[in-house]
Coordinates of C-alpha atoms and ligand atoms in Angstrom, one line a residue:
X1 CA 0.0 0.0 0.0
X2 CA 2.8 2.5 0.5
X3 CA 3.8 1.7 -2.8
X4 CA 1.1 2.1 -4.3
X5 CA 0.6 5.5 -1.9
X6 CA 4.5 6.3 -3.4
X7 CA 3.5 5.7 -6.5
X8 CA 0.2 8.7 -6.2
X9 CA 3.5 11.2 -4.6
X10 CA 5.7 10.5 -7.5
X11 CA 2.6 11.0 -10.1
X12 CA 2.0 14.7 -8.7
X13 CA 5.4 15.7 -9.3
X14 CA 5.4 14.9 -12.8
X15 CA 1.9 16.4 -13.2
X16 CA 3.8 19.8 -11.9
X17 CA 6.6 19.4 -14.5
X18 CA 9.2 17.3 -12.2
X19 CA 11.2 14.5 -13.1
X20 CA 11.5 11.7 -10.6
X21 CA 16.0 11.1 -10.4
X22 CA 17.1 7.5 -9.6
X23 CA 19.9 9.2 -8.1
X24 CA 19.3 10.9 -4.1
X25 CA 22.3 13.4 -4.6
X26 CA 20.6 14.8 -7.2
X27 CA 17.1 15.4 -6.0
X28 CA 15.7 18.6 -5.1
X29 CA 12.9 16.9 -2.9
X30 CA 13.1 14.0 -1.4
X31 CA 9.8 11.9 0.2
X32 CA 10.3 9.5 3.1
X33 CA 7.5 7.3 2.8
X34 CA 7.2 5.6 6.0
X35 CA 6.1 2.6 7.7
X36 CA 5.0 2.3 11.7
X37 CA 4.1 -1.6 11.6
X38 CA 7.4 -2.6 13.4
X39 CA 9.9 -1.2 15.8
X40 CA 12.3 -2.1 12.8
X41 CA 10.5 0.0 10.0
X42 CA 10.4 3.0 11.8
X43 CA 14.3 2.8 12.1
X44 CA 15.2 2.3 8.7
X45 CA 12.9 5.5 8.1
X46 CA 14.8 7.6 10.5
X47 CA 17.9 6.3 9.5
X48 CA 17.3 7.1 5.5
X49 CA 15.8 10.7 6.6
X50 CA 18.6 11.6 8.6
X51 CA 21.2 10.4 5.5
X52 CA 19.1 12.6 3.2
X53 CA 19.1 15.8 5.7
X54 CA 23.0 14.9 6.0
X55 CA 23.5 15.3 1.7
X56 CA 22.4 18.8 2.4
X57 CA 25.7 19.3 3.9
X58 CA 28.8 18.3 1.7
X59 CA 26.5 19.6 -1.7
X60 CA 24.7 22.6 -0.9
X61 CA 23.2 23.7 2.5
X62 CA 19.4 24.4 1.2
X63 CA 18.6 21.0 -1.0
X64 CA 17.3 18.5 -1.1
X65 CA 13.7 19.5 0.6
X66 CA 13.1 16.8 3.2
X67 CA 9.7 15.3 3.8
X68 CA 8.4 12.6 6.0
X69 CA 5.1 11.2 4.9
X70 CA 3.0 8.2 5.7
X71 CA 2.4 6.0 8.9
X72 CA 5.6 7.3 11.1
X73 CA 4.7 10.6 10.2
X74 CA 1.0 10.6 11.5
X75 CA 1.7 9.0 14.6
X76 CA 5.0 11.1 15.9
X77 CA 4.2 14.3 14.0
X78 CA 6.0 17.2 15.8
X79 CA 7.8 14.6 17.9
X80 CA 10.3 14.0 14.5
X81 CA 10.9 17.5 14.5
X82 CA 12.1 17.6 17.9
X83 CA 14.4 14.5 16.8
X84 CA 15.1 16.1 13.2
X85 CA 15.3 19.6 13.7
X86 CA 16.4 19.9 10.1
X87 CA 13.8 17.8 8.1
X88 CA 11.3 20.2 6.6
X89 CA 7.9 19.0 6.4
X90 CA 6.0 15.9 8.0
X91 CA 2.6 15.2 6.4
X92 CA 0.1 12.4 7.6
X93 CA -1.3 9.8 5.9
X94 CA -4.7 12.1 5.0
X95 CA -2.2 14.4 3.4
X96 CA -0.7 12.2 0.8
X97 CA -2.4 13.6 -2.2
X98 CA -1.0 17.0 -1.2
X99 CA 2.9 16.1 -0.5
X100 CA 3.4 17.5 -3.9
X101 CA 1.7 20.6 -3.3
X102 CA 3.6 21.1 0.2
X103 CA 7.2 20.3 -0.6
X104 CA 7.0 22.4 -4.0
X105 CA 5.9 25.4 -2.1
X106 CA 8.2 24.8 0.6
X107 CA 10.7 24.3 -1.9
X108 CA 10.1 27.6 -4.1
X109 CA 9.8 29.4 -0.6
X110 CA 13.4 27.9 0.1
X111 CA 14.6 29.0 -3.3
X112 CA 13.7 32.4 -2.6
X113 CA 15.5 32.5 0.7
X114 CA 12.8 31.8 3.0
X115 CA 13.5 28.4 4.8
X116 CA 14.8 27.4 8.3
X117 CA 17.0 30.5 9.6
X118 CA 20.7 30.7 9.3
X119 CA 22.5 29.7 12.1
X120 CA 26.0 30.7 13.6
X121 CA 28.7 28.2 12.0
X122 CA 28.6 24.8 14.2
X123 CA 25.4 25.7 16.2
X124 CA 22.9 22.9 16.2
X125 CA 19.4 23.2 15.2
X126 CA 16.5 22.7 17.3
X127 CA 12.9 22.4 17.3
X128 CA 12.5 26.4 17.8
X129 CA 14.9 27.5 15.4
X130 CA 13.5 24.5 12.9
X131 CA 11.1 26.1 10.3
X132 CA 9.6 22.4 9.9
X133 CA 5.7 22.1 8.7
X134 CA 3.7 19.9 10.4
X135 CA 0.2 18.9 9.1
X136 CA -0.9 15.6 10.4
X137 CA -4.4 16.9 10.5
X138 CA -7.4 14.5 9.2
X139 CA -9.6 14.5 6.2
X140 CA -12.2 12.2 5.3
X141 CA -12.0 12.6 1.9
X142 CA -8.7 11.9 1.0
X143 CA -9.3 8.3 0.3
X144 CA -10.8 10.0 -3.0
X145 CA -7.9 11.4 -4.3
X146 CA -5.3 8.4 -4.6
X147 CA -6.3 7.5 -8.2
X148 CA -3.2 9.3 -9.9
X149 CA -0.5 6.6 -12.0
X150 CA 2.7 7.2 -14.3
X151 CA 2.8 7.0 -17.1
X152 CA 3.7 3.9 -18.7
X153 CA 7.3 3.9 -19.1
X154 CA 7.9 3.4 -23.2
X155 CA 7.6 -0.4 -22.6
X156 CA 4.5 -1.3 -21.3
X157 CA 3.2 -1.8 -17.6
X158 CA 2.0 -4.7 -17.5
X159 CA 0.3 -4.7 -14.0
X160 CA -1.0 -1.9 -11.6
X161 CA -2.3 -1.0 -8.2
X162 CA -5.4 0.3 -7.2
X163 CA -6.0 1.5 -3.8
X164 CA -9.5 0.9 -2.9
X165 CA -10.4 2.5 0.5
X166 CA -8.1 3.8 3.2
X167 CA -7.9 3.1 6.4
X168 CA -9.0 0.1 8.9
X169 CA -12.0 -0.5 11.0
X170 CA -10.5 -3.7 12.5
X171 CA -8.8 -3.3 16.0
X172 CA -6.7 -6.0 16.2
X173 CA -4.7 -5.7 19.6
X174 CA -0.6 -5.4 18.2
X175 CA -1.4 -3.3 15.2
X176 CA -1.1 0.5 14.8
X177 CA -2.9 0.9 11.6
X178 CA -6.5 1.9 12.8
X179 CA -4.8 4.8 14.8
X180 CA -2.6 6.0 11.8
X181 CA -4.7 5.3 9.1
X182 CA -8.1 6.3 10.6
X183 CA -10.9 4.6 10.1
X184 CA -12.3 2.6 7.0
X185 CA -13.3 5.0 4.1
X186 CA -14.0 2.7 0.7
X187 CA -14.0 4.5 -2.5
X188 CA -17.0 4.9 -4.8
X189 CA -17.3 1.3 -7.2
X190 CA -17.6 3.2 -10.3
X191 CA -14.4 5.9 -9.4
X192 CA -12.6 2.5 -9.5
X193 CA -14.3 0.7 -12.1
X194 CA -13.1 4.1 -14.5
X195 CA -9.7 4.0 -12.7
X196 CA -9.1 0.0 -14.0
X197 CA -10.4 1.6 -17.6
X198 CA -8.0 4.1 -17.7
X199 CA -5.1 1.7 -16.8
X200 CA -6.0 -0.8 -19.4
X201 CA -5.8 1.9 -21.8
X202 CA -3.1 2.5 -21.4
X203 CA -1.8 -1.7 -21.8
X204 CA -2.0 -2.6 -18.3
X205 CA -3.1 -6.5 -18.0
X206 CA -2.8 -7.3 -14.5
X207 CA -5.1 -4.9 -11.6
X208 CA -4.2 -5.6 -8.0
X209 CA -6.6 -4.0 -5.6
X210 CA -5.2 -2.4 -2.5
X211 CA -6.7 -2.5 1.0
X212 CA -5.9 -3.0 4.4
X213 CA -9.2 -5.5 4.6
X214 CA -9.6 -5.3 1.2
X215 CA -12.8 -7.6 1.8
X216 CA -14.8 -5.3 3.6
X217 CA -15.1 -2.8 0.6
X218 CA -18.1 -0.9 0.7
X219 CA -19.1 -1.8 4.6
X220 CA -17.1 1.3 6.3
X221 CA -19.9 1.7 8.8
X222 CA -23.1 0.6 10.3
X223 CA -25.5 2.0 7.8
X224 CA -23.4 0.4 4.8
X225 CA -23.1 -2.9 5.3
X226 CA -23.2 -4.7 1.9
X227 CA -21.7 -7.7 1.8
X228 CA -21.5 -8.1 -1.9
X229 CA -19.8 -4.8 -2.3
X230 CA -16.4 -6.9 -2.9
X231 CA -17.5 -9.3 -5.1
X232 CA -19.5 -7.1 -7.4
X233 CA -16.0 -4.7 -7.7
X234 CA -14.1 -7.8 -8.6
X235 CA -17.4 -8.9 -11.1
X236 CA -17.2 -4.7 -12.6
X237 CA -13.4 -5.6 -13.1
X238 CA -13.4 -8.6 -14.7
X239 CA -15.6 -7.2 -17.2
X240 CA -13.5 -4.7 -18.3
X241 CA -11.6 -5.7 -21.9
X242 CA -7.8 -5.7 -21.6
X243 CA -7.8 -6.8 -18.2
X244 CA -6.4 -10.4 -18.1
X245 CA -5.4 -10.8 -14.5
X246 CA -7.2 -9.6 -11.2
X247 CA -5.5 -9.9 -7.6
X248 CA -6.3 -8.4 -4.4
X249 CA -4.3 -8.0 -1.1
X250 CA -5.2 -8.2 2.0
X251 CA -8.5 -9.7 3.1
X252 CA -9.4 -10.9 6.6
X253 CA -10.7 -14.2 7.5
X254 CA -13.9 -12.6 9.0
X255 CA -15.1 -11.4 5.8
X256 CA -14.1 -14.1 3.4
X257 CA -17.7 -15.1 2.6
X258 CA -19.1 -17.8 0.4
X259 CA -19.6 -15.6 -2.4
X260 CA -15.7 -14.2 -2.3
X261 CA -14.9 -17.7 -2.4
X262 CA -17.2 -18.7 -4.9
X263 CA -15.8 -15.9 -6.9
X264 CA -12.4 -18.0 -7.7
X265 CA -14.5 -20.6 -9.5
X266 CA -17.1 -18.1 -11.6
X267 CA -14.3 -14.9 -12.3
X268 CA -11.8 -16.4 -15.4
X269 CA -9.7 -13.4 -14.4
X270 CA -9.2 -13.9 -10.8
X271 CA -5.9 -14.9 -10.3
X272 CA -5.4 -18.7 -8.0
X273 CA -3.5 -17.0 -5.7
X274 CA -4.6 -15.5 -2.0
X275 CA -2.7 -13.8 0.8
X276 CA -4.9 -14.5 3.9
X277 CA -3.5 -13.7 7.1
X278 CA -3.4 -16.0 9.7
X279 CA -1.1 -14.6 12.6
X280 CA -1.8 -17.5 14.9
X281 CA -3.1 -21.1 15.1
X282 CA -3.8 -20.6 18.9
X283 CA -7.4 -19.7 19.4
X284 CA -6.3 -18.2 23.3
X285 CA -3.5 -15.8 21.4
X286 CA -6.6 -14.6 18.0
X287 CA -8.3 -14.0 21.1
X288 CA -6.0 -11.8 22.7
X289 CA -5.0 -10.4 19.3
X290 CA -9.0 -9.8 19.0
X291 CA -8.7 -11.0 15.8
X292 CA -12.8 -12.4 15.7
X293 CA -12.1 -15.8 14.1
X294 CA -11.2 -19.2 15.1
X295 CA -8.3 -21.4 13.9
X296 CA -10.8 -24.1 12.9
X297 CA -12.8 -21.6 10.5
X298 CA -9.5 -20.3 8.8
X299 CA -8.8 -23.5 8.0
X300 CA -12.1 -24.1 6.3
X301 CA -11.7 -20.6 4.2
X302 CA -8.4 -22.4 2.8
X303 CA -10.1 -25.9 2.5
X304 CA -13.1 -24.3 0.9
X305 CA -10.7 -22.0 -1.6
X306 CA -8.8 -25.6 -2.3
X307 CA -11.6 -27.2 -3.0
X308 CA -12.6 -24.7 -6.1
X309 CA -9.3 -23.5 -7.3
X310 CA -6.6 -27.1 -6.2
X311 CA -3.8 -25.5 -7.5
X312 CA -4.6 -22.3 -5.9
X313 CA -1.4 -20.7 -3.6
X314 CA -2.1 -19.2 -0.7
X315 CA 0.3 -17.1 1.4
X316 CA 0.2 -15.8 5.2
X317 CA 1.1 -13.0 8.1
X318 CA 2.1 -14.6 11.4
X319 CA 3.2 -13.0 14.3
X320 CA 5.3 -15.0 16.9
X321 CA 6.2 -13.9 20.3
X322 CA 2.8 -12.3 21.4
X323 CA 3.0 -11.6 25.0
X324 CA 2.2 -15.0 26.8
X325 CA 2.4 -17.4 23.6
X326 CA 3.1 -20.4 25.3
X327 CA 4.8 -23.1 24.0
X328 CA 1.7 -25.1 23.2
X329 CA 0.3 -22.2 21.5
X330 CA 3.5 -22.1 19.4
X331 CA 2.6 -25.5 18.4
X332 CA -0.9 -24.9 17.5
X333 CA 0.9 -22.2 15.1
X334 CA 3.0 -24.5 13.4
X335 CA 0.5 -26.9 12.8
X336 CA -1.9 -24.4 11.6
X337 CA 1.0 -23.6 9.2
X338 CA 1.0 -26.9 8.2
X339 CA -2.5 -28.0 7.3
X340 CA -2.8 -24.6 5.7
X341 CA 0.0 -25.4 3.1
X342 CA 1.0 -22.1 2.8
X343 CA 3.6 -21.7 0.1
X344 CA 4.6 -17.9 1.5
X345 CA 4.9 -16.3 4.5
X346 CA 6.1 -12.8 6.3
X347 CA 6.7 -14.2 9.5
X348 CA 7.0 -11.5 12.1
X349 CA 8.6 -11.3 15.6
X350 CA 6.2 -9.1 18.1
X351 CA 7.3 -5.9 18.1
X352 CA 5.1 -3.7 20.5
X353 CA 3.7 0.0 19.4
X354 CA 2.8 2.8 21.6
X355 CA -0.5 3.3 21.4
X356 CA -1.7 0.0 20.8
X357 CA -3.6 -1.9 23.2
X358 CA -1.3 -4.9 23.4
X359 CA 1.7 -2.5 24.1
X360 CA 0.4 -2.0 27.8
X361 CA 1.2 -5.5 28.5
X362 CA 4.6 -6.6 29.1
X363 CA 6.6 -7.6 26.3
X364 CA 6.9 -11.3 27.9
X365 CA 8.5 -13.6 25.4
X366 CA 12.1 -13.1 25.5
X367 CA 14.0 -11.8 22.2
X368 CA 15.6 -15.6 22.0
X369 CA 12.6 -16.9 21.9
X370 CA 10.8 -15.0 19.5
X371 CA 14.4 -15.2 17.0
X372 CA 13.8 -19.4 18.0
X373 CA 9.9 -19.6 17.3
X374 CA 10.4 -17.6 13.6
X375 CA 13.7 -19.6 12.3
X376 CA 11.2 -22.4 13.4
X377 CA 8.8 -21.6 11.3
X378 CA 11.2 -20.1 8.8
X379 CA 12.5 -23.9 8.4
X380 CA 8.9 -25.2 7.9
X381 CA 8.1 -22.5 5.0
X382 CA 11.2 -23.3 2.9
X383 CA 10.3 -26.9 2.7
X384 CA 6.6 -26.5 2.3
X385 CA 7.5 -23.9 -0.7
X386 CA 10.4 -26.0 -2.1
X387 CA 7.3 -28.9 -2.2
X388 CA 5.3 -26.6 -3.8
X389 CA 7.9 -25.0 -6.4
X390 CA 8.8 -28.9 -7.3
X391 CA 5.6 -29.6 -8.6
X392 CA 5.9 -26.9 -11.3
X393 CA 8.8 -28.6 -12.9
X394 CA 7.9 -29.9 -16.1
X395 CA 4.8 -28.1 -16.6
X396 CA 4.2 -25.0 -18.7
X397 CA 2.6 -21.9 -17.2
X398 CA 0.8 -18.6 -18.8
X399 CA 3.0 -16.2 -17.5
X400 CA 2.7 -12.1 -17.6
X401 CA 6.0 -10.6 -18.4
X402 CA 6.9 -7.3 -16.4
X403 CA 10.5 -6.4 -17.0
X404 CA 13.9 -7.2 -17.5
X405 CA 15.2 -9.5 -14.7
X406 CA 17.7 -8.0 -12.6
X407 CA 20.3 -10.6 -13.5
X408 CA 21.4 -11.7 -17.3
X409 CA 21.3 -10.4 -20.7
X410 CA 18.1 -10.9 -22.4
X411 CA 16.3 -12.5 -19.4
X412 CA 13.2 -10.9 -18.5
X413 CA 10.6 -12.0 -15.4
X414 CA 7.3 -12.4 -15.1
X415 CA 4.7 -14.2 -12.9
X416 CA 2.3 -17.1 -13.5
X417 CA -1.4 -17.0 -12.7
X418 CA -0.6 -18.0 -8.6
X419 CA 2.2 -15.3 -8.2
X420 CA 5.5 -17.0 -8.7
X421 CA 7.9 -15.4 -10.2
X422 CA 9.4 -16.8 -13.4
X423 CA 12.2 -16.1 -14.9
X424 CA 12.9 -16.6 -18.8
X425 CA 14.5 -15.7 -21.8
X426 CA 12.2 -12.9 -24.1
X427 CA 12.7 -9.6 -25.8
X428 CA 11.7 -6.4 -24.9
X429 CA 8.3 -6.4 -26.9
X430 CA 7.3 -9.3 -24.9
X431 CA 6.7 -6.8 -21.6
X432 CA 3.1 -6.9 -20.8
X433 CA 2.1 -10.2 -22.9
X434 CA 0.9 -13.2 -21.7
X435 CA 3.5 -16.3 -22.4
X436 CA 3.3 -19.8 -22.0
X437 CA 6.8 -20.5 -20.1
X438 CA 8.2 -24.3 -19.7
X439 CA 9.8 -24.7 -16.3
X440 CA 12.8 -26.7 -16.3
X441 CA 14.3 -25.8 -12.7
X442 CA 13.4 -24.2 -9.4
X443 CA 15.2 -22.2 -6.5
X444 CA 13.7 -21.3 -3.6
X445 CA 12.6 -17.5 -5.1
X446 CA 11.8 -18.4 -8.4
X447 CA 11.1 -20.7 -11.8
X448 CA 13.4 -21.0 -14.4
X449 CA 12.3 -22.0 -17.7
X450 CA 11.8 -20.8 -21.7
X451 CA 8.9 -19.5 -23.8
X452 CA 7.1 -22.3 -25.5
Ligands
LIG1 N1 4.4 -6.7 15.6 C1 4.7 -7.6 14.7 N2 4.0 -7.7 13.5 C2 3.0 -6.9 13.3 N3 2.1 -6.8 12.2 C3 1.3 -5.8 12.5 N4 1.6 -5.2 13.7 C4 2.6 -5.9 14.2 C5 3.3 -5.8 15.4 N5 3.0 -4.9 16.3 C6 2.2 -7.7 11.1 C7 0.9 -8.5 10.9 C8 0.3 -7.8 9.7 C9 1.5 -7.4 8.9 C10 1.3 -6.4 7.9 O1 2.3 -6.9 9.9 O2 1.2 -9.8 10.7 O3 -0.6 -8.7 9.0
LIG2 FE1 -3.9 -4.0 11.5 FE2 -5.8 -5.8 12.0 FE3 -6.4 -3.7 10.4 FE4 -4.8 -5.6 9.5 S1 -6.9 -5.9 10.1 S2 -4.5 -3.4 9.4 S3 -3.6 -6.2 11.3 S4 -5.9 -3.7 12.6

């Protein structure tokens, strides 16, 4: 989703005349899009704005303009001001179809002379002699405005994201997301439905919607509670001419109805491929995570799903380490794991945020354990995926090329119908075609095979 968000931010540049550089030393603005889902995130986004406040200094005290955007932003606000005195703007997440309307004003203001002021040579800045905007502010419409893409580079894109609604209305115990995202605002059907138009105009093949519980489109509050809303956006989508592929990411257990999963078998587009997060197998620790589902219905979702689509892949969030996962709960988890099949996972060590409810109890798991419990299950995902890459060997597979794969002349990579990558031998004008690819090997990433 921040991608996707990053993708909106880079979009309003070029609709102002910018150009989007490869190259950080040569930016006049630079975006920080951040993340607040784990202690670790949050570092690397202080750690990349303080290198980008630092390129100021060896190249040219004014540039580039340094903005913090996204989840970090909303939640700390002023606070990273008072830890980067020098950054120059921190917009919230209800801001992000304006971050190129702020930094370019903050930017011609700083061209003109107007910035943070001067300071005696080797004084330090700080919060009161920091110039900094802040504007973490809300605004419940700016789920309408995240609709803007680039332009397809002179090869083709073959796949795009569409961000459906903002927000979450779930209040899972560990997560943050509800308080920095706000809560669930869905986009109007038809903004979307001309949206997905627009990109397959312009060649696009393969449309992933974006949600945080992409599932509950359409039912953001009490008096909109249709439970079709999801389905009939993927039905409106699959309609559309051009569009070969649909995906979507993330649903929740609690609305993965019947009709969603009936959807796989009636929808030719709808890709056999689901992420569907799990994040335990205990039913004491879902309970605590107030996630509202039991292990034994997850499981049924996914034997339900296997039982229309059999070759379907399905991949998973867990956490491990919540406080008081016992042992036995542990297990429960790696069963789950187990009689799930998953073939992908982002496993994820507890990390506690302020402001959550499960951060007020202690952090009781110790670090070792938590390290033990994911290499655990770590060890269980490569062989369940290495099972599930060997069966592709041999076969052939319609595969949607993207781009040129990052390693080897003339190889190119794609993905196949249940989201593996594939990696193959094509030319240029291939990008954004469907192939049939004949896999002859496997690593633990990737298949490896040629255009038949
Ligand atoms: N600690 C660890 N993992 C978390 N996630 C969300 N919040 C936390 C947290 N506090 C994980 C969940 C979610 C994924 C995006 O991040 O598994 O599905
Ligand atoms: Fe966070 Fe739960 Fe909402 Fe997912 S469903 S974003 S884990 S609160």
């Amino acid at each position: 989703m921040n991608d996707r968000d990053s993708e909106d931010i880079a979009a309003q540049f070029i609709e102002r005349g910018w150009e989007i550089t490869e190259d950080e030393t040569q930016a006049d603005v630079a975006v920080v899009n951040t993340c607040a889902v784990r202690e670790q995130a949050e570092l690397k986004a202080i750690g990349k704005l303080g290198h980008l406040i630092w390129l100021r200094k060896p190249i040219d005290a004014d540039f580039p303009i340094v903005g913090a955007v996204g989840c970090m932003a909303q939640n700390r606000g002023a606070d990273l001001v008072k830890l980067m005195p020098d950054i120059d703007f921190v917009a919230g997440t209800r801001q992000t179809h304006r971050i190129a309307e702020i930094a370019i004003d903050i930017f011609n203001k700083r061209k003109a002379g107007i910035g943070h002021p001067k300071l005696p040579k080797g004084a330090k800045r700080t919060p009161k002699t920091s110039a900094a905007a802040v504007d973490i502010s809300d605004n419940l419409q700016s789920h309408l405005y995240i609709n803007k893409h680039l332009p397809a580079p002179s090869s083709k894109r073959a796949c795009a994201f569409i961000s459906i609604m903002q927000g979450c209305q779930m209040n899972c115990s560990y997560c943050i997301v509800p308080k920095v995202r706000g809560k669930q605002r869905s986009r109007p059907l038809e903004d979307i439905v001309s949206e997905a138009k627009r990109l397959a105009d312009s060649g696009v093949k393969e449309i992933t919607l974006l949600g945080q519980v992409v599932n509950a489109f359409g039912r953001d509050s009490e008096n909109a509670k249709d439970p079709a809303a999801f389905t009939r956006l993927l039905r409106a989508i699959n309609d559309i001419d051009g569009i070969e592929r649909i995906r979507f990411t993330s649903p929740h257990p609690s609305y993965f109805g019947d009709d969603l999963i009936n959807a796989y078998a009636e929808l030719p587009k709808l890709c056999e491929y689901v992420h569907l997060p799990m994040q335990s197998g205990s039913d004491t620790i879902l309970k605590a995570m107030r996630r509202p589902y039991k292990i034994s219905s997850f499981l049924k979702i996914i034997d339900k799903l296997r039982d229309r689509k059999p070759n379907i892949s399905i991949s998973t969030d867990v956490i491990v380490g919540y406080p008081n996962e016992t042992d036995t709960d542990f297990e429960q988890t790696r069963q789950a794991f187990k009689t799930a099949g998953f073939d992908m996972a982002f496993i994820f060590k507890y990390s506690p945020r302020m402001g959550t409810e499960s951060a007020r109890l202690p952090d009781s798991v110790p670090e070792e354990v938590k390290e033990m419990r994911n290499q655990i299950l770590l060890g269980d995902l490569a062989e369940q995926s290495m099972r599930y890459h060997d069966k592709f060997i041999g076969t052939t597979q319609e595969v949607l090329v993207e781009s040129a794969a990052k390693r080897g002349e003339n190889l190119f990579m794609g993905r196949t119908r249940t989201h593996r990558k594939a990696i193959f031998r094509a030319s240029p004008d291939d990008i954004a075609k469907l192939v049939n690819v004949k896999i002859n090997s496997i690593t633990v990433t990737a298949l490896e095979g040629e255009i038949v």
